[in-house]
Amino acid sequence: YHNGSNSYISSGTGDLTIKNTDDNQDIIFQSDDGLGGVATYITIDGGNTDVDFHKNLHLLDNVYLKVGSNAGGDLQIYHNGSHSLISNQVGSLFLRNQTDDGDIIIQADDGSGGDATYMTFDGGLGYTTVHKEMRFDDVIKATFGASSDLQLSHNGSSSTLGNFTGDLYITQYADDKDIAFYCDDGSGGITAYLT
């Protein structure tokens, strides 16, 4: 009906079904394009059996994009008015790039109002590059080996390099270069004690 100002399709009892039974045909939602014309906003595609959004989907604060069969949504993406969150409720959360030689790039503010890359998972070269300083809090260990065989840590007072399996090798491969051990020189600087 039309109330003199706006038009309505309204159901007061049960479900409201909008159905197109013609093979491979669509249901199309259109509205003003902001320029005096008409644009398609949503297509329910009966040929490709998917729903196509032709315009931005704008979810307001604390409105969740929920994915999965769980009533609460197994995967939730939302903005709470202050921060953006990706929350997984069931199983593991995978961040995956399946493009051949493609990367996963982690970026954040560069401290000056721009963007900076902090970490790259390089799918072409096959390794991870850390582009910014990585800081471990006190007593948090950087560990290497399947059983944390080599550990590097700082306890708030002192630093420790610990090896727990096999031999510990310190090797210098650069031609004509040295291995030098430096310590305080007694006057506020450092000096080589062993070369």
CSV table of C-alpha atoms in Angstrom, one decimal:
chain,number,residue,atom,x,y,z
A,1,TYR,CA,0.0,0.0,0.0
A,2,HIS,CA,0.9,3.7,-0.3
A,3,ASN,CA,0.2,6.0,2.7
A,4,GLY,CA,0.4,9.2,0.7
A,5,SER,CA,4.1,9.6,1.2
A,6,ASN,CA,5.7,6.1,1.0
A,7,SER,CA,5.0,2.6,-0.3
A,8,TYR,CA,5.0,-0.5,1.8
A,9,ILE,CA,4.9,-4.3,1.4
A,10,SER,CA,3.8,-5.6,4.8
A,11,SER,CA,2.9,-9.0,6.3
A,12,GLY,CA,1.3,-9.2,9.7
A,13,THR,CA,1.2,-13.0,10.1
A,14,GLY,CA,3.8,-15.7,9.2
A,15,ASP,CA,6.7,-15.4,6.8
A,16,LEU,CA,6.9,-13.0,3.8
A,17,THR,CA,8.2,-14.8,0.7
A,18,ILE,CA,9.4,-13.0,-2.4
A,19,LYS,CA,9.9,-15.7,-5.0
A,20,ASN,CA,11.0,-15.9,-8.7
A,21,THR,CA,10.4,-19.4,-10.1
A,22,ASP,CA,11.6,-18.8,-13.6
A,23,ASP,CA,14.7,-20.9,-14.4
A,24,ASN,CA,18.1,-19.1,-14.0
A,25,GLN,CA,16.4,-15.7,-13.4
A,26,ASP,CA,17.1,-13.2,-10.7
A,27,ILE,CA,15.5,-11.0,-8.1
A,28,ILE,CA,16.9,-7.5,-8.4
A,29,PHE,CA,16.7,-4.6,-5.9
A,30,GLN,CA,17.2,-1.2,-7.3
A,31,SER,CA,17.1,2.4,-5.9
A,32,ASP,CA,18.2,5.9,-6.7
A,33,ASP,CA,21.9,6.1,-7.7
A,34,GLY,CA,22.4,9.5,-5.9
A,35,LEU,CA,22.6,11.3,-9.3
A,36,GLY,CA,18.9,11.2,-10.3
A,37,GLY,CA,19.2,7.8,-12.0
A,38,VAL,CA,18.6,4.2,-10.9
A,39,ALA,CA,21.2,1.7,-9.8
A,40,THR,CA,21.1,-2.0,-8.9
A,41,TYR,CA,22.1,-2.5,-5.2
A,42,ILE,CA,21.4,-6.3,-4.7
A,43,THR,CA,21.0,-9.1,-7.1
A,44,ILE,CA,19.7,-12.5,-6.0
A,45,ASP,CA,21.3,-14.5,-8.9
A,46,GLY,CA,19.3,-17.6,-9.8
A,47,GLY,CA,21.7,-18.6,-12.5
A,48,ASN,CA,24.9,-18.5,-10.4
A,49,THR,CA,23.0,-19.2,-7.2
A,50,ASP,CA,24.6,-16.4,-5.2
A,51,VAL,CA,23.8,-13.0,-3.9
A,52,ASP,CA,25.7,-10.1,-5.4
A,53,PHE,CA,26.1,-6.7,-3.7
A,54,HIS,CA,26.7,-4.0,-6.2
A,55,LYS,CA,27.1,-1.2,-3.6
A,56,ASN,CA,28.9,-1.0,-0.3
A,57,LEU,CA,27.4,-3.0,2.6
A,58,HIS,CA,27.4,-0.6,5.5
A,59,LEU,CA,27.1,-2.2,8.9
A,60,LEU,CA,26.7,0.3,11.8
A,61,ASP,CA,28.6,0.1,15.1
A,62,ASN,CA,28.0,-3.1,17.1
A,63,VAL,CA,26.2,-4.7,14.1
A,64,TYR,CA,27.9,-8.1,13.4
A,65,LEU,CA,28.6,-9.8,10.1
A,66,LYS,CA,28.1,-13.4,11.2
A,67,VAL,CA,29.2,-16.4,9.2
A,68,GLY,CA,28.6,-20.0,9.9
A,69,SER,CA,25.7,-22.3,11.0
A,70,ASN,CA,26.0,-21.5,14.7
A,71,ALA,CA,23.1,-19.1,15.7
A,72,GLY,CA,25.6,-16.7,17.3
A,73,GLY,CA,27.8,-16.8,14.2
A,74,ASP,CA,31.0,-19.0,14.1
A,75,LEU,CA,32.9,-16.0,12.6
A,76,GLN,CA,32.1,-12.5,13.6
A,77,ILE,CA,33.3,-9.2,12.1
A,78,TYR,CA,32.2,-6.0,13.6
A,79,HIS,CA,33.2,-2.5,14.9
A,80,ASN,CA,32.3,-1.6,18.5
A,81,GLY,CA,32.4,2.1,18.1
A,82,SER,CA,36.1,2.3,19.0
A,83,HIS,CA,37.8,-0.7,17.5
A,84,SER,CA,37.4,-3.3,14.7
A,85,LEU,CA,37.3,-7.0,15.6
A,86,ILE,CA,37.5,-10.3,13.8
A,87,SER,CA,36.3,-12.9,16.3
A,88,ASN,CA,36.3,-16.7,15.6
A,89,GLN,CA,34.0,-18.8,17.9
A,90,VAL,CA,34.5,-22.3,16.5
A,91,GLY,CA,37.6,-24.1,15.3
A,92,SER,CA,40.8,-22.5,14.1
A,93,LEU,CA,41.1,-19.1,12.3
A,94,PHE,CA,43.2,-19.3,9.1
A,95,LEU,CA,44.5,-16.2,7.3
A,96,ARG,CA,45.3,-17.6,3.8
A,97,ASN,CA,46.5,-16.3,0.5
A,98,GLN,CA,46.3,-18.9,-2.3
A,99,THR,CA,47.5,-16.7,-5.1
A,100,ASP,CA,50.7,-18.1,-6.6
A,101,ASP,CA,53.7,-16.3,-5.2
A,102,GLY,CA,51.3,-13.9,-3.4
A,103,ASP,CA,52.1,-12.4,0.0
A,104,ILE,CA,50.3,-11.6,3.3
A,105,ILE,CA,51.4,-8.2,4.4
A,106,ILE,CA,50.7,-6.8,7.8
A,107,GLN,CA,50.6,-3.0,7.9
A,108,ALA,CA,49.9,-0.4,10.6
A,109,ASP,CA,50.4,3.3,11.3
A,110,ASP,CA,54.1,4.4,10.8
A,111,GLY,CA,54.0,6.8,13.8
A,112,SER,CA,53.7,9.8,11.6
A,113,GLY,CA,50.2,9.5,10.2
A,114,GLY,CA,51.1,7.2,7.2
A,115,ASP,CA,51.2,3.5,6.7
A,116,ALA,CA,54.1,1.1,7.1
A,117,THR,CA,54.7,-2.6,6.5
A,118,TYR,CA,55.6,-4.4,9.7
A,119,MET,CA,55.7,-8.0,8.5
A,120,THR,CA,55.5,-9.8,5.2
A,121,PHE,CA,54.8,-13.5,4.7
A,122,ASP,CA,56.4,-13.8,1.3
A,123,GLY,CA,54.8,-16.5,-0.8
A,124,GLY,CA,57.2,-16.0,-3.7
A,125,LEU,CA,60.5,-16.2,-1.7
A,126,GLY,CA,59.2,-18.6,0.9
A,127,TYR,CA,60.1,-16.8,4.1
A,128,THR,CA,58.8,-14.2,6.6
A,129,THR,CA,60.3,-10.7,6.6
A,130,VAL,CA,60.1,-8.5,9.7
A,131,HIS,CA,60.3,-4.9,8.6
A,132,LYS,CA,60.2,-3.2,12.0
A,133,GLU,CA,61.7,-3.9,15.4
A,134,MET,CA,60.2,-6.8,17.2
A,135,ARG,CA,60.1,-6.3,21.0
A,136,PHE,CA,59.8,-9.2,23.5
A,137,ASP,CA,58.6,-8.2,27.0
A,138,ASP,CA,60.7,-9.1,30.0
A,139,VAL,CA,60.9,-12.9,30.7
A,140,ILE,CA,59.3,-13.6,27.3
A,141,LYS,CA,61.7,-16.0,25.5
A,142,ALA,CA,62.6,-16.1,21.8
A,143,THR,CA,62.9,-19.9,21.3
A,144,PHE,CA,64.3,-22.0,18.4
A,145,GLY,CA,64.0,-25.7,17.7
A,146,ALA,CA,61.1,-28.2,18.1
A,147,SER,CA,61.6,-28.4,21.9
A,148,SER,CA,62.7,-24.7,22.5
A,149,ASP,CA,66.3,-26.0,22.3
A,150,LEU,CA,67.8,-22.5,22.0
A,151,GLN,CA,66.4,-19.7,24.1
A,152,LEU,CA,67.1,-15.9,24.2
A,153,SER,CA,65.5,-13.8,26.9
A,154,HIS,CA,65.8,-10.8,29.2
A,155,ASN,CA,64.4,-11.0,32.8
A,156,GLY,CA,64.3,-7.3,33.4
A,157,SER,CA,67.8,-7.2,34.8
A,158,SER,CA,70.0,-9.5,32.8
A,159,SER,CA,70.0,-11.2,29.3
A,160,THR,CA,70.5,-14.9,28.8
A,161,LEU,CA,71.4,-17.0,25.8
A,162,GLY,CA,70.7,-20.7,26.7
A,163,ASN,CA,71.3,-23.8,24.7
A,164,PHE,CA,69.6,-27.0,25.9
A,165,THR,CA,70.3,-29.6,23.2
A,166,GLY,CA,73.5,-30.5,21.5
A,167,ASP,CA,76.5,-28.2,20.9
A,168,LEU,CA,76.5,-24.4,20.6
A,169,TYR,CA,78.3,-23.1,17.6
A,170,ILE,CA,79.4,-19.5,17.0
A,171,THR,CA,80.5,-19.3,13.4
A,172,GLN,CA,81.9,-16.4,11.4
A,173,TYR,CA,81.5,-17.1,7.6
A,174,ALA,CA,82.5,-13.6,6.2
A,175,ASP,CA,86.0,-13.6,4.6
A,176,ASP,CA,88.8,-12.0,6.7
A,177,LYS,CA,86.4,-10.9,9.5
A,178,ASP,CA,86.6,-11.6,13.2
A,179,ILE,CA,84.7,-12.7,16.2
A,180,ALA,CA,85.0,-10.1,19.0
A,181,PHE,CA,83.7,-10.0,22.6
A,182,TYR,CA,83.0,-6.5,23.9
A,183,CYS,CA,82.3,-5.4,27.5
A,184,ASP,CA,82.3,-2.2,29.5
A,185,ASP,CA,85.7,-0.4,29.5
A,186,GLY,CA,85.4,0.9,33.0
A,187,SER,CA,84.8,4.4,31.8
A,188,GLY,CA,81.3,4.2,30.5
A,189,GLY,CA,82.2,2.9,27.0
A,190,ILE,CA,82.9,-0.5,25.6
A,191,THR,CA,86.0,-2.2,24.5
A,192,ALA,CA,87.0,-5.5,22.9
A,193,TYR,CA,88.3,-8.0,25.5
A,194,LEU,CA,88.7,-11.0,23.2
A,195,THR,CA,89.2,-11.2,19.5
